[in-house]
Amino acid sequence: MHLAYPAVLAALLFCVGLYGVLARRNAILVLMSVELMLNAVNLNLVAFDVWLRDTLHSGQALTLFTIAIAAAEIGIGLAIVLAVYRNRGTSDIDRLRDTAETDDAEKLPDTAETDTDGTGTDGTDGAEPTPGRADEKTGKTKKAEAST
């Protein structure tokens, strides 16, 4: 058996898996692509074990170890994806970017600065948004006007 055939097949599998990790936005498809990459590595391990005629079959033993690790990884990965899907309603990676850590000051609503009579802490009526913050109606950021 030539070593080139399984090596080329493993390289193609790895490239397809790498493309899937980089291009897909669904978390489950990304996990499947990682599995393709691991299977390409397993194919290389077995092919080189046969080619080197190892008496201990260390490539095959390492392949079994890799399969066990991949099974645990996919189980934990699917559990995380299902938990995120239940909480967020989507498994789209681009829509999950709001889970990143942000500054606590950005999370506070503008209404926290107003007291019970509707005026702000600075004595304003709270109708004008703070300069540099996003306008709630338009979503655009207002710049502070320079006084001349």
PDB file of C-alpha atoms in Angstrom:
ATOM      1  CA  MET A   1       0.000   0.000   0.000  1.00  0.00           C
ATOM      2  CA  HIS A   2       1.304   3.423  -0.899  1.00  0.00           C
ATOM      3  CA  LEU A   3       1.408   6.008   1.850  1.00  0.00           C
ATOM      4  CA  ALA A   4       0.338   8.753  -0.550  1.00  0.00           C
ATOM      5  CA  TYR A   5      -3.295   7.626  -0.860  1.00  0.00           C
ATOM      6  CA  PRO A   6      -4.305   7.846   2.816  1.00  0.00           C
ATOM      7  CA  ALA A   7      -2.114  10.930   3.306  1.00  0.00           C
ATOM      8  CA  VAL A   8      -3.842  12.791   0.459  1.00  0.00           C
ATOM      9  CA  LEU A   9      -7.266  11.673   1.699  1.00  0.00           C
ATOM     10  CA  ALA A  10      -6.394  12.817   5.226  1.00  0.00           C
ATOM     11  CA  ALA A  11      -5.172  16.164   3.907  1.00  0.00           C
ATOM     12  CA  LEU A  12      -8.412  16.652   1.979  1.00  0.00           C
ATOM     13  CA  LEU A  13     -10.501  15.725   5.023  1.00  0.00           C
ATOM     14  CA  PHE A  14      -8.510  18.100   7.191  1.00  0.00           C
ATOM     15  CA  CYS A  15      -8.909  20.943   4.677  1.00  0.00           C
ATOM     16  CA  VAL A  16     -12.665  20.379   4.444  1.00  0.00           C
ATOM     17  CA  GLY A  17     -12.870  20.388   8.244  1.00  0.00           C
ATOM     18  CA  LEU A  18     -10.780  23.544   8.487  1.00  0.00           C
ATOM     19  CA  TYR A  19     -13.009  25.261   5.932  1.00  0.00           C
ATOM     20  CA  GLY A  20     -16.059  24.205   7.926  1.00  0.00           C
ATOM     21  CA  VAL A  21     -14.630  25.643  11.146  1.00  0.00           C
ATOM     22  CA  LEU A  22     -13.743  28.948   9.512  1.00  0.00           C
ATOM     23  CA  ALA A  23     -16.793  29.424   7.263  1.00  0.00           C
ATOM     24  CA  ARG A  24     -19.759  27.972   9.148  1.00  0.00           C
ATOM     25  CA  ARG A  25     -21.820  29.986  11.586  1.00  0.00           C
ATOM     26  CA  ASN A  26     -23.857  27.176  13.110  1.00  0.00           C
ATOM     27  CA  ALA A  27     -22.207  25.793  16.242  1.00  0.00           C
ATOM     28  CA  ILE A  28     -23.228  22.195  15.498  1.00  0.00           C
ATOM     29  CA  LEU A  29     -21.688  22.357  12.022  1.00  0.00           C
ATOM     30  CA  VAL A  30     -18.495  23.744  13.544  1.00  0.00           C
ATOM     31  CA  LEU A  31     -18.387  20.764  15.922  1.00  0.00           C
ATOM     32  CA  MET A  32     -18.893  18.399  12.985  1.00  0.00           C
ATOM     33  CA  SER A  33     -16.022  20.092  11.166  1.00  0.00           C
ATOM     34  CA  VAL A  34     -13.764  19.619  14.183  1.00  0.00           C
ATOM     35  CA  GLU A  35     -14.670  15.936  14.117  1.00  0.00           C
ATOM     36  CA  LEU A  36     -13.665  15.769  10.445  1.00  0.00           C
ATOM     37  CA  MET A  37     -10.296  17.241  11.343  1.00  0.00           C
ATOM     38  CA  LEU A  38      -9.801  14.716  14.144  1.00  0.00           C
ATOM     39  CA  ASN A  39     -10.720  11.856  11.813  1.00  0.00           C
ATOM     40  CA  ALA A  40      -8.118  13.083   9.317  1.00  0.00           C
ATOM     41  CA  VAL A  41      -5.503  12.923  12.069  1.00  0.00           C
ATOM     42  CA  ASN A  42      -6.675   9.424  13.012  1.00  0.00           C
ATOM     43  CA  LEU A  43      -6.358   8.313   9.403  1.00  0.00           C
ATOM     44  CA  ASN A  44      -2.786   9.597   9.313  1.00  0.00           C
ATOM     45  CA  LEU A  45      -1.936   7.844  12.575  1.00  0.00           C
ATOM     46  CA  VAL A  46      -3.185   4.478  11.324  1.00  0.00           C
ATOM     47  CA  ALA A  47      -1.587   4.905   7.884  1.00  0.00           C
ATOM     48  CA  PHE A  48       1.825   5.699   9.338  1.00  0.00           C
ATOM     49  CA  ASP A  49       1.481   2.851  11.828  1.00  0.00           C
ATOM     50  CA  VAL A  50       0.921   0.402   8.977  1.00  0.00           C
ATOM     51  CA  TRP A  51       3.652   1.968   6.835  1.00  0.00           C
ATOM     52  CA  LEU A  52       6.254   1.828   9.614  1.00  0.00           C
ATOM     53  CA  ARG A  53       5.188  -1.730  10.564  1.00  0.00           C
ATOM     54  CA  ASP A  54       5.272  -0.863  14.243  1.00  0.00           C
ATOM     55  CA  THR A  55       5.165  -4.039  16.372  1.00  0.00           C
ATOM     56  CA  LEU A  56       3.552  -2.215  19.285  1.00  0.00           C
ATOM     57  CA  HIS A  57       0.900  -0.612  17.052  1.00  0.00           C
ATOM     58  CA  SER A  58       1.350   2.676  18.868  1.00  0.00           C
ATOM     59  CA  GLY A  59      -0.382   4.624  16.067  1.00  0.00           C
ATOM     60  CA  GLN A  60      -3.518   2.534  16.435  1.00  0.00           C
ATOM     61  CA  ALA A  61      -3.417   2.840  20.219  1.00  0.00           C
ATOM     62  CA  LEU A  62      -3.088   6.605  19.926  1.00  0.00           C
ATOM     63  CA  THR A  63      -5.984   6.589  17.464  1.00  0.00           C
ATOM     64  CA  LEU A  64      -8.216   4.850  20.020  1.00  0.00           C
ATOM     65  CA  PHE A  65      -7.182   7.424  22.605  1.00  0.00           C
ATOM     66  CA  THR A  66      -8.004  10.237  20.166  1.00  0.00           C
ATOM     67  CA  ILE A  67     -11.420   8.709  19.431  1.00  0.00           C
ATOM     68  CA  ALA A  68     -12.198   8.583  23.155  1.00  0.00           C
ATOM     69  CA  ILE A  69     -11.161  12.215  23.605  1.00  0.00           C
ATOM     70  CA  ALA A  70     -13.219  13.231  20.549  1.00  0.00           C
ATOM     71  CA  ALA A  71     -16.292  11.462  21.945  1.00  0.00           C
ATOM     72  CA  ALA A  72     -15.953  13.317  25.237  1.00  0.00           C
ATOM     73  CA  GLU A  73     -15.378  16.598  23.386  1.00  0.00           C
ATOM     74  CA  ILE A  74     -18.465  16.189  21.227  1.00  0.00           C
ATOM     75  CA  GLY A  75     -20.592  15.271  24.244  1.00  0.00           C
ATOM     76  CA  ILE A  76     -19.533  18.345  26.187  1.00  0.00           C
ATOM     77  CA  GLY A  77     -19.727  20.530  23.076  1.00  0.00           C
ATOM     78  CA  LEU A  78     -23.283  19.443  22.299  1.00  0.00           C
ATOM     79  CA  ALA A  79     -24.306  20.000  25.915  1.00  0.00           C
ATOM     80  CA  ILE A  80     -22.949  23.556  25.763  1.00  0.00           C
ATOM     81  CA  VAL A  81     -24.627  24.228  22.405  1.00  0.00           C
ATOM     82  CA  LEU A  82     -27.971  22.929  23.694  1.00  0.00           C
ATOM     83  CA  ALA A  83     -27.719  25.045  26.849  1.00  0.00           C
ATOM     84  CA  VAL A  84     -26.926  28.141  24.793  1.00  0.00           C
ATOM     85  CA  TYR A  85     -29.769  27.333  22.382  1.00  0.00           C
ATOM     86  CA  ARG A  86     -32.245  27.033  25.245  1.00  0.00           C
ATOM     87  CA  ASN A  87     -31.159  30.360  26.725  1.00  0.00           C
ATOM     88  CA  ARG A  88     -30.679  32.380  23.539  1.00  0.00           C
ATOM     89  CA  GLY A  89     -32.953  30.654  21.036  1.00  0.00           C
ATOM     90  CA  THR A  90     -30.239  30.317  18.379  1.00  0.00           C
ATOM     91  CA  SER A  91     -27.045  28.411  17.750  1.00  0.00           C
ATOM     92  CA  ASP A  92     -25.744  30.972  15.258  1.00  0.00           C
ATOM     93  CA  ILE A  93     -22.234  31.992  16.306  1.00  0.00           C
ATOM     94  CA  ASP A  94     -22.540  35.551  14.996  1.00  0.00           C
ATOM     95  CA  ARG A  95     -25.638  36.216  17.091  1.00  0.00           C
ATOM     96  CA  LEU A  96     -23.945  34.958  20.245  1.00  0.00           C
ATOM     97  CA  ARG A  97     -21.377  37.739  20.331  1.00  0.00           C
ATOM     98  CA  ASP A  98     -23.358  39.575  23.009  1.00  0.00           C
ATOM     99  CA  THR A  99     -22.212  36.944  25.498  1.00  0.00           C
ATOM    100  CA  ALA A 100     -18.761  38.518  25.507  1.00  0.00           C
ATOM    101  CA  GLU A 101     -17.774  40.447  28.599  1.00  0.00           C
ATOM    102  CA  THR A 102     -18.477  44.166  28.419  1.00  0.00           C
ATOM    103  CA  ASP A 103     -18.056  47.099  30.740  1.00  0.00           C
ATOM    104  CA  ASP A 104     -20.714  47.213  33.472  1.00  0.00           C
ATOM    105  CA  ALA A 105     -21.313  50.913  32.847  1.00  0.00           C
ATOM    106  CA  GLU A 106     -22.545  50.136  29.336  1.00  0.00           C
ATOM    107  CA  LYS A 107     -25.141  47.702  30.676  1.00  0.00           C
ATOM    108  CA  LEU A 108     -26.815  50.243  32.956  1.00  0.00           C
ATOM    109  CA  PRO A 109     -29.966  51.751  31.448  1.00  0.00           C
ATOM    110  CA  ASP A 110     -30.345  55.526  31.173  1.00  0.00           C
ATOM    111  CA  THR A 111     -33.391  55.381  33.472  1.00  0.00           C
ATOM    112  CA  ALA A 112     -31.159  54.482  36.411  1.00  0.00           C
ATOM    113  CA  GLU A 113     -29.949  58.089  36.482  1.00  0.00           C
ATOM    114  CA  THR A 114     -33.442  59.552  36.951  1.00  0.00           C
ATOM    115  CA  ASP A 115     -35.123  59.861  40.291  1.00  0.00           C
ATOM    116  CA  THR A 116     -38.807  59.487  41.175  1.00  0.00           C
ATOM    117  CA  ASP A 117     -40.000  62.871  39.901  1.00  0.00           C
ATOM    118  CA  GLY A 118     -38.615  62.211  36.390  1.00  0.00           C
ATOM    119  CA  THR A 119     -35.725  64.621  36.553  1.00  0.00           C
ATOM    120  CA  GLY A 120     -32.200  63.410  36.130  1.00  0.00           C
ATOM    121  CA  THR A 121     -29.542  63.617  38.791  1.00  0.00           C
ATOM    122  CA  ASP A 122     -28.165  66.695  37.062  1.00  0.00           C
ATOM    123  CA  GLY A 123     -31.527  68.486  37.217  1.00  0.00           C
ATOM    124  CA  THR A 124     -32.554  67.880  33.608  1.00  0.00           C
ATOM    125  CA  ASP A 125     -35.812  66.279  32.599  1.00  0.00           C
ATOM    126  CA  GLY A 126     -34.010  63.253  31.172  1.00  0.00           C
ATOM    127  CA  ALA A 127     -35.421  63.774  27.650  1.00  0.00           C
ATOM    128  CA  GLU A 128     -32.117  64.633  25.973  1.00  0.00           C
ATOM    129  CA  PRO A 129     -29.708  61.720  25.661  1.00  0.00           C
ATOM    130  CA  THR A 130     -26.215  62.022  27.083  1.00  0.00           C
ATOM    131  CA  PRO A 131     -23.669  63.170  24.447  1.00  0.00           C
ATOM    132  CA  GLY A 132     -21.691  60.263  23.024  1.00  0.00           C
ATOM    133  CA  ARG A 133     -24.336  57.682  23.910  1.00  0.00           C
ATOM    134  CA  ALA A 134     -26.688  55.979  21.489  1.00  0.00           C
ATOM    135  CA  ASP A 135     -30.055  57.579  20.841  1.00  0.00           C
ATOM    136  CA  GLU A 136     -32.785  55.072  21.700  1.00  0.00           C
ATOM    137  CA  LYS A 137     -35.092  56.043  18.822  1.00  0.00           C
ATOM    138  CA  THR A 138     -32.625  56.158  15.947  1.00  0.00           C
ATOM    139  CA  GLY A 139     -29.822  53.966  17.282  1.00  0.00           C
ATOM    140  CA  LYS A 140     -27.244  56.534  16.173  1.00  0.00           C
ATOM    141  CA  THR A 141     -24.638  58.035  18.445  1.00  0.00           C
ATOM    142  CA  LYS A 142     -24.937  61.762  19.029  1.00  0.00           C
ATOM    143  CA  LYS A 143     -21.732  63.734  19.243  1.00  0.00           C
ATOM    144  CA  ALA A 144     -21.251  66.471  21.791  1.00  0.00           C
ATOM    145  CA  GLU A 145     -21.508  69.813  20.047  1.00  0.00           C
ATOM    146  CA  ALA A 146     -18.550  72.095  20.517  1.00  0.00           C
ATOM    147  CA  SER A 147     -19.513  75.444  21.978  1.00  0.00           C
ATOM    148  CA  THR A 148     -18.094  78.379  20.037  1.00  0.00           C
TER     149      THR A 148
END
